[in-house]
CSV table of C-alpha atoms in Angstrom, one decimal:
chain,number,residue,atom,x,y,z
X,19,MET,CA,76.5,-47.4,-12.2
X,20,SER,CA,75.0,-44.0,-11.7
X,21,ARG,CA,77.1,-43.4,-8.6
X,22,MET,CA,80.2,-44.3,-10.7
X,23,LEU,CA,79.3,-41.8,-13.4
X,24,THR,CA,78.7,-39.2,-10.7
X,25,LEU,CA,82.2,-39.7,-9.4
X,26,ILE,CA,83.7,-39.6,-12.9
X,27,ASP,CA,81.8,-36.3,-13.7
X,28,ALA,CA,83.0,-34.8,-10.3
X,29,GLY,CA,86.6,-35.8,-11.1
X,30,TRP,CA,86.4,-34.4,-14.5
X,31,GLU,CA,85.1,-31.1,-13.2
X,32,SER,CA,87.9,-30.9,-10.7
X,33,ILE,CA,90.5,-31.5,-13.4
X,34,ARG,CA,89.1,-28.7,-15.5
X,35,SER,CA,89.1,-26.4,-12.5
X,36,MET,CA,92.7,-27.2,-11.9
X,37,VAL,CA,93.6,-26.4,-15.5
X,38,SER,CA,91.8,-23.0,-15.2
X,39,ARG,CA,93.8,-22.2,-12.1
X,40,GLY,CA,97.1,-23.0,-13.9
X,41,GLN,CA,97.8,-26.3,-12.0
X,42,CYS,CA,98.7,-28.1,-15.2
X,43,ALA,CA,101.1,-30.7,-13.7
X,44,ASP,CA,98.6,-31.8,-11.1
X,45,ALA,CA,95.8,-31.8,-13.7
X,46,LEU,CA,97.9,-34.1,-16.0
X,47,THR,CA,98.4,-36.5,-13.1
X,48,ARG,CA,94.7,-36.5,-12.3
X,49,VAL,CA,93.5,-36.9,-15.9
X,50,THR,CA,95.9,-39.8,-16.5
X,51,ARG,CA,94.5,-41.5,-13.4
X,52,LEU,CA,91.0,-40.8,-14.7
X,53,LEU,CA,91.8,-42.5,-18.0
X,54,THR,CA,92.5,-45.8,-16.2
X,55,LEU,CA,88.9,-46.2,-15.1
X,56,PRO,CA,87.1,-49.1,-16.9
X,57,ASP,CA,83.7,-47.5,-17.2
X,58,LEU,CA,84.7,-44.2,-18.7
X,59,PRO,CA,82.3,-43.1,-21.5
X,60,ALA,CA,83.8,-42.8,-25.0
X,61,SER,CA,83.0,-39.1,-25.4
X,62,LEU,CA,84.6,-38.3,-22.0
X,63,ALA,CA,87.6,-40.5,-22.8
X,64,ALA,CA,88.2,-38.7,-26.1
X,65,GLU,CA,88.0,-35.3,-24.3
X,66,ALA,CA,90.2,-36.5,-21.5
X,67,ASN,CA,92.8,-37.8,-23.9
X,68,ARG,CA,92.8,-34.6,-25.8
X,69,LEU,CA,93.3,-32.6,-22.6
X,70,ALA,CA,96.1,-34.9,-21.6
X,71,GLY,CA,97.8,-34.5,-25.0
X,72,GLU,CA,97.5,-30.7,-24.8
X,73,LEU,CA,99.0,-30.7,-21.2
X,74,SER,CA,101.8,-33.1,-22.2
X,75,LEU,CA,102.5,-30.8,-25.2
X,76,GLU,CA,102.9,-27.8,-23.0
X,77,ALA,CA,105.2,-29.9,-20.7
X,78,GLU,CA,107.3,-30.8,-23.7
X,79,GLN,CA,106.5,-34.5,-23.4
X,80,TYR,CA,105.9,-35.0,-27.1
X,81,SER,CA,105.8,-38.8,-27.2
X,82,ARG,CA,103.3,-38.9,-24.5
X,83,ALA,CA,101.2,-36.1,-26.2
X,84,ARG,CA,101.1,-38.0,-29.4
X,85,ARG,CA,100.0,-41.2,-27.6
X,86,HIS,CA,97.1,-39.4,-26.0
X,87,LEU,CA,96.1,-37.6,-29.1
X,88,ARG,CA,96.2,-40.8,-31.2
X,89,ALA,CA,93.8,-42.3,-28.7
X,90,ALA,CA,91.5,-39.3,-28.9
X,91,ALA,CA,91.6,-39.4,-32.7
X,92,ALA,CA,90.6,-43.1,-32.6
X,93,LEU,CA,87.5,-42.2,-30.5
X,94,GLU,CA,86.6,-39.1,-32.5
X,95,HIS,CA,87.5,-39.1,-36.1
X,96,THR,CA,86.1,-35.7,-37.0
X,97,HIS,CA,87.5,-33.5,-34.3
X,98,ALA,CA,89.8,-30.9,-36.0
X,99,ARG,CA,91.5,-29.7,-32.9
X,100,THR,CA,92.8,-33.2,-32.1
X,101,PHE,CA,94.6,-33.4,-35.4
X,102,PHE,CA,95.9,-29.8,-35.0
X,103,LEU,CA,97.4,-30.6,-31.6
X,104,TRP,CA,98.8,-33.9,-33.0
X,105,GLY,CA,100.5,-31.9,-35.7
X,106,LEU,CA,102.0,-29.6,-33.1
X,107,ALA,CA,103.3,-32.6,-31.2
X,108,PHE,CA,105.2,-33.7,-34.3
X,109,GLU,CA,106.3,-30.1,-35.2
X,110,ARG,CA,107.7,-29.0,-31.8
X,111,ASP,CA,109.5,-32.2,-31.1
X,112,PRO,CA,113.2,-32.0,-32.0
X,113,GLN,CA,113.1,-35.6,-33.0
X,114,GLY,CA,109.7,-35.2,-34.7
X,115,CYS,CA,108.8,-35.1,-38.4
X,116,ASP,CA,107.6,-32.1,-40.4
X,117,ARG,CA,105.9,-34.3,-43.0
X,118,GLN,CA,103.8,-36.0,-40.3
X,119,ALA,CA,102.9,-32.6,-38.9
X,120,MET,CA,101.9,-31.4,-42.4
X,121,LEU,CA,99.6,-34.3,-42.9
X,122,ARG,CA,97.8,-33.7,-39.5
X,123,PHE,CA,97.5,-30.0,-40.2
X,124,ARG,CA,96.0,-30.7,-43.6
X,125,LEU,CA,93.4,-33.0,-42.1
X,126,ALA,CA,92.6,-30.4,-39.5
X,127,CYS,CA,92.0,-27.9,-42.3
X,128,LYS,CA,89.7,-30.3,-44.1
X,129,LEU,CA,87.7,-31.0,-40.9
X,130,ASP,CA,87.4,-27.3,-40.0
X,131,ALA,CA,88.0,-24.8,-42.9
X,132,THR,CA,86.8,-21.8,-40.8
X,133,ARG,CA,89.9,-21.7,-38.6
X,134,PRO,CA,92.7,-19.7,-40.3
X,135,LEU,CA,95.3,-20.9,-37.8
X,136,TYR,CA,94.9,-24.5,-39.0
X,137,ARG,CA,95.6,-23.4,-42.6
X,138,VAL,CA,98.5,-21.2,-41.7
X,139,THR,CA,100.2,-23.9,-39.7
X,140,PHE,CA,99.7,-26.3,-42.7
X,141,GLY,CA,101.3,-23.8,-45.0
X,142,ARG,CA,104.3,-23.3,-42.8
X,143,ALA,CA,104.8,-27.1,-42.4
X,144,ALA,CA,104.4,-27.5,-46.2
X,145,ILE,CA,107.1,-24.9,-46.8
X,146,ARG,CA,109.4,-26.7,-44.4
X,147,VAL,CA,108.8,-30.0,-46.2
X,148,GLY,CA,109.5,-28.5,-49.6
X,149,TYR,CA,106.1,-27.7,-51.0
X,150,GLU,CA,106.8,-23.9,-51.1
X,151,ALA,CA,104.2,-22.8,-53.6
X,152,LYS,CA,101.4,-24.7,-51.9
X,153,GLY,CA,102.5,-23.5,-48.5
X,154,VAL,CA,102.7,-19.9,-49.5
X,155,ARG,CA,99.3,-20.1,-51.2
X,156,ALA,CA,97.7,-21.6,-48.1
X,157,ILE,CA,99.2,-18.9,-45.9
X,158,LEU,CA,98.1,-16.0,-48.1
X,159,THR,CA,94.6,-17.4,-48.4
X,160,ALA,CA,94.3,-17.8,-44.6
X,161,VAL,CA,95.6,-14.3,-43.7
X,162,LYS,CA,93.0,-12.7,-46.1
X,163,GLN,CA,90.2,-14.4,-44.2
X,164,ALA,CA,91.7,-13.9,-40.7
X,165,GLU,CA,91.4,-10.9,-38.5
X,166,ALA,CA,94.2,-9.4,-36.5
X,167,ASP,CA,95.2,-12.5,-34.5
X,168,ILE,CA,98.6,-12.6,-32.9
X,169,VAL,CA,99.2,-16.4,-33.1
X,170,THR,CA,98.0,-16.6,-36.7
X,171,THR,CA,100.0,-13.6,-37.8
X,172,THR,CA,103.2,-14.9,-36.1
X,173,THR,CA,102.8,-18.3,-37.7
X,174,ALA,CA,102.2,-16.7,-41.1
X,175,VAL,CA,105.2,-14.4,-40.9
X,176,GLU,CA,107.4,-17.2,-39.8
X,177,GLY,CA,106.3,-19.3,-42.8
X,178,LEU,CA,106.8,-16.4,-45.3
X,179,LEU,CA,110.2,-15.7,-43.9
X,180,GLU,CA,111.3,-19.3,-44.3
X,181,ALA,CA,110.0,-19.1,-47.9
X,182,ARG,CA,111.9,-15.8,-48.4
X,183,ARG,CA,108.7,-14.0,-49.4
X,184,PHE,CA,109.7,-10.8,-47.7
X,185,THR,CA,107.3,-8.5,-49.6
X,186,SER,CA,104.2,-10.6,-48.6
X,187,ALA,CA,105.5,-10.7,-45.0
X,188,ARG,CA,106.0,-6.9,-45.0
X,189,ARG,CA,102.5,-6.3,-46.3
X,190,LEU,CA,101.0,-8.5,-43.6
X,191,LEU,CA,102.9,-6.8,-40.8
X,192,ILE,CA,102.1,-3.3,-42.0
X,193,ARG,CA,98.4,-4.2,-41.9
X,194,THR,CA,98.7,-5.8,-38.5
X,195,ARG,CA,100.8,-2.9,-37.1
X,196,PHE,CA,98.1,-0.5,-38.2
X,197,LEU,CA,95.5,-2.5,-36.3
X,198,MET,CA,97.6,-3.1,-33.2
X,199,PRO,CA,100.3,-0.4,-33.0
X,200,GLU,CA,101.2,-1.1,-29.4
X,201,ASN,CA,101.7,-4.8,-29.6
X,202,ARG,CA,105.2,-5.8,-28.7
X,203,THR,CA,105.0,-9.2,-30.5
X,204,ILE,CA,104.3,-7.5,-33.8
X,205,ALA,CA,107.1,-5.0,-33.2
X,206,CYS,CA,109.5,-7.9,-32.6
X,207,LEU,CA,108.3,-9.6,-35.8
X,208,TRP,CA,108.9,-6.3,-37.7
X,209,GLN,CA,112.5,-6.1,-36.4
X,210,ARG,CA,113.1,-9.7,-37.4
X,211,LEU,CA,111.8,-9.0,-40.9
X,212,GLN,CA,114.1,-6.1,-41.2
X,213,PHE,CA,117.1,-8.2,-40.0
X,214,GLU,CA,116.3,-11.1,-42.4
X,215,THR,CA,115.9,-8.8,-45.3
X,216,ALA,CA,119.2,-7.1,-44.7
X,217,ARG,CA,120.9,-10.4,-44.1
X,218,ILE,CA,119.7,-11.9,-47.4
X,219,GLU,CA,120.6,-8.7,-49.3
X,220,GLN,CA,124.1,-8.7,-47.8
X,221,GLN,CA,124.6,-12.4,-48.9
X,222,GLU,CA,123.5,-11.6,-52.4
X,223,ARG,CA,125.8,-8.6,-52.5
X,224,VAL,CA,128.8,-10.6,-51.4
X,225,ARG,CA,128.0,-13.4,-53.8
X,226,ASN,CA,127.8,-11.0,-56.7
X,227,SER,CA,131.0,-9.2,-55.8
X,228,ARG,CA,132.9,-12.5,-55.5
X,229,GLN,CA,131.9,-13.3,-59.1
X,230,TRP,CA,133.7,-10.2,-60.3
X,231,GLN,CA,136.6,-10.3,-57.9
X,232,ASP,CA,137.6,-13.9,-57.9
X,233,ALA,CA,140.8,-14.4,-60.1
X,234,GLU,CA,141.7,-17.6,-61.9
X,235,PHE,CA,144.4,-19.5,-60.1
X,236,ALA,CA,147.6,-20.1,-62.0
X,237,ARG,CA,149.2,-23.5,-62.2
X,238,ASP,CA,152.7,-24.7,-63.1
X,239,GLY,CA,154.2,-21.3,-63.7
X,240,GLY,CA,151.3,-19.9,-65.7
X,241,ARG,CA,149.8,-16.5,-65.5
X,242,GLY,CA,146.7,-15.6,-63.6
X,243,VAL,CA,144.4,-12.7,-64.5
X,244,LEU,CA,143.9,-10.4,-61.6
X,245,PRO,CA,141.0,-7.9,-61.6
X,246,PHE,CA,143.2,-4.9,-60.9
X,247,ILE,CA,146.3,-5.6,-62.9
X,248,ARG,CA,146.7,-5.7,-66.7
X,249,CYS,CA,148.7,-8.9,-67.5
X,250,VAL,CA,150.9,-8.9,-70.6
X,251,ASN,CA,153.4,-11.2,-72.1
X,252,GLN,CA,157.1,-10.8,-72.5
X,253,GLU,CA,156.8,-9.5,-76.1
X,254,SER,CA,154.7,-6.5,-75.1
X,255,VAL,CA,155.6,-3.1,-76.5
X,256,ARG,CA,158.0,-1.2,-74.3
X,257,SER,CA,157.2,2.3,-73.2
X,258,ASP,CA,159.1,5.5,-74.0
X,259,ALA,CA,161.2,5.1,-70.9
X,260,GLY,CA,162.4,1.8,-72.0
X,261,VAL,CA,160.7,-0.1,-69.2
X,262,ALA,CA,158.3,-2.9,-70.0
X,263,ASP,CA,154.8,-3.1,-68.6
X,264,ARG,CA,154.4,-5.1,-65.5
X,265,CYS,CA,154.1,-8.9,-66.0
X,266,ASP,CA,153.0,-11.0,-63.0
X,267,VAL,CA,154.1,-14.6,-63.0
X,268,VAL,CA,153.0,-17.0,-60.4
X,269,SER,CA,155.7,-18.1,-57.9
X,270,PHE,CA,155.6,-20.9,-55.5
X,271,PRO,CA,157.4,-20.7,-52.1
X,272,LYS,CA,160.6,-22.6,-52.0
X,273,PRO,CA,161.2,-25.1,-49.1
X,274,HIS,CA,162.7,-23.3,-46.1
X,275,PHE,CA,165.5,-25.1,-44.3
X,276,PRO,CA,166.4,-23.7,-40.9
X,277,ARG,CA,169.9,-22.2,-40.7
X,278,LEU,CA,172.2,-24.2,-38.6
X,279,ARG,CA,174.1,-22.0,-36.3
X,280,ALA,CA,177.8,-22.8,-36.2
X,281,GLY,CA,179.1,-23.5,-32.8
X,282,LYS,CA,182.2,-21.9,-31.3
X,283,ALA,CA,184.3,-25.0,-31.9
X,284,GLU,CA,183.6,-24.9,-35.6
X,285,ARG,CA,184.7,-21.3,-36.1
């Protein structure tokens, strides 16, 4: 038994060494093979499932990642990172569910309230589900407690942009740009904020202008009011030159029949 545990420990150390060297595909194969051993301790099985879920998540194998993370959560009910990764497996999957992701992120926040990233991801997922006020409140609470972290700031700005809270996103980016002026990720986020703000302002401007410019459509020979022409009736007062003011009456196109060219024999 002790010899078996020694082999398991040696195999686990080799897997972690492969992950540190960037050999993620080989490490996923080895950890999957390790999980098939019958005498694997419960603590090591939970950690191995969590690592397999994280590697599967990076490989965009979302169903496999959720399966491993579900097994890890069954073995360790109070591990916050397991539920955080489980939420990411739902969120990043094109066929996933934002509501399921929100529930996992919320549980991760309850298990570890000291991690601002967990609260920020919960807020972004809540905004996507429809709980905008709750999501924005969670994001603003997290960024007040967090330091200048790129991942947390990026997630917070994305959530605030989806909620159209441009003022809050601008304040957060101004503070982060002051602390990290040379960071390219923050610069890209600032450009995205400028673009989204201009796009929304342009949409509002076009919507307001259409409310004033759209004319009422005339039907059945009636008159339609145009924004640039004063429409009068036939009994309007004539001017000194004896010409009545302009009166626009709707006209519908008449059916067009192609002209039949007469042949030489018919002339």
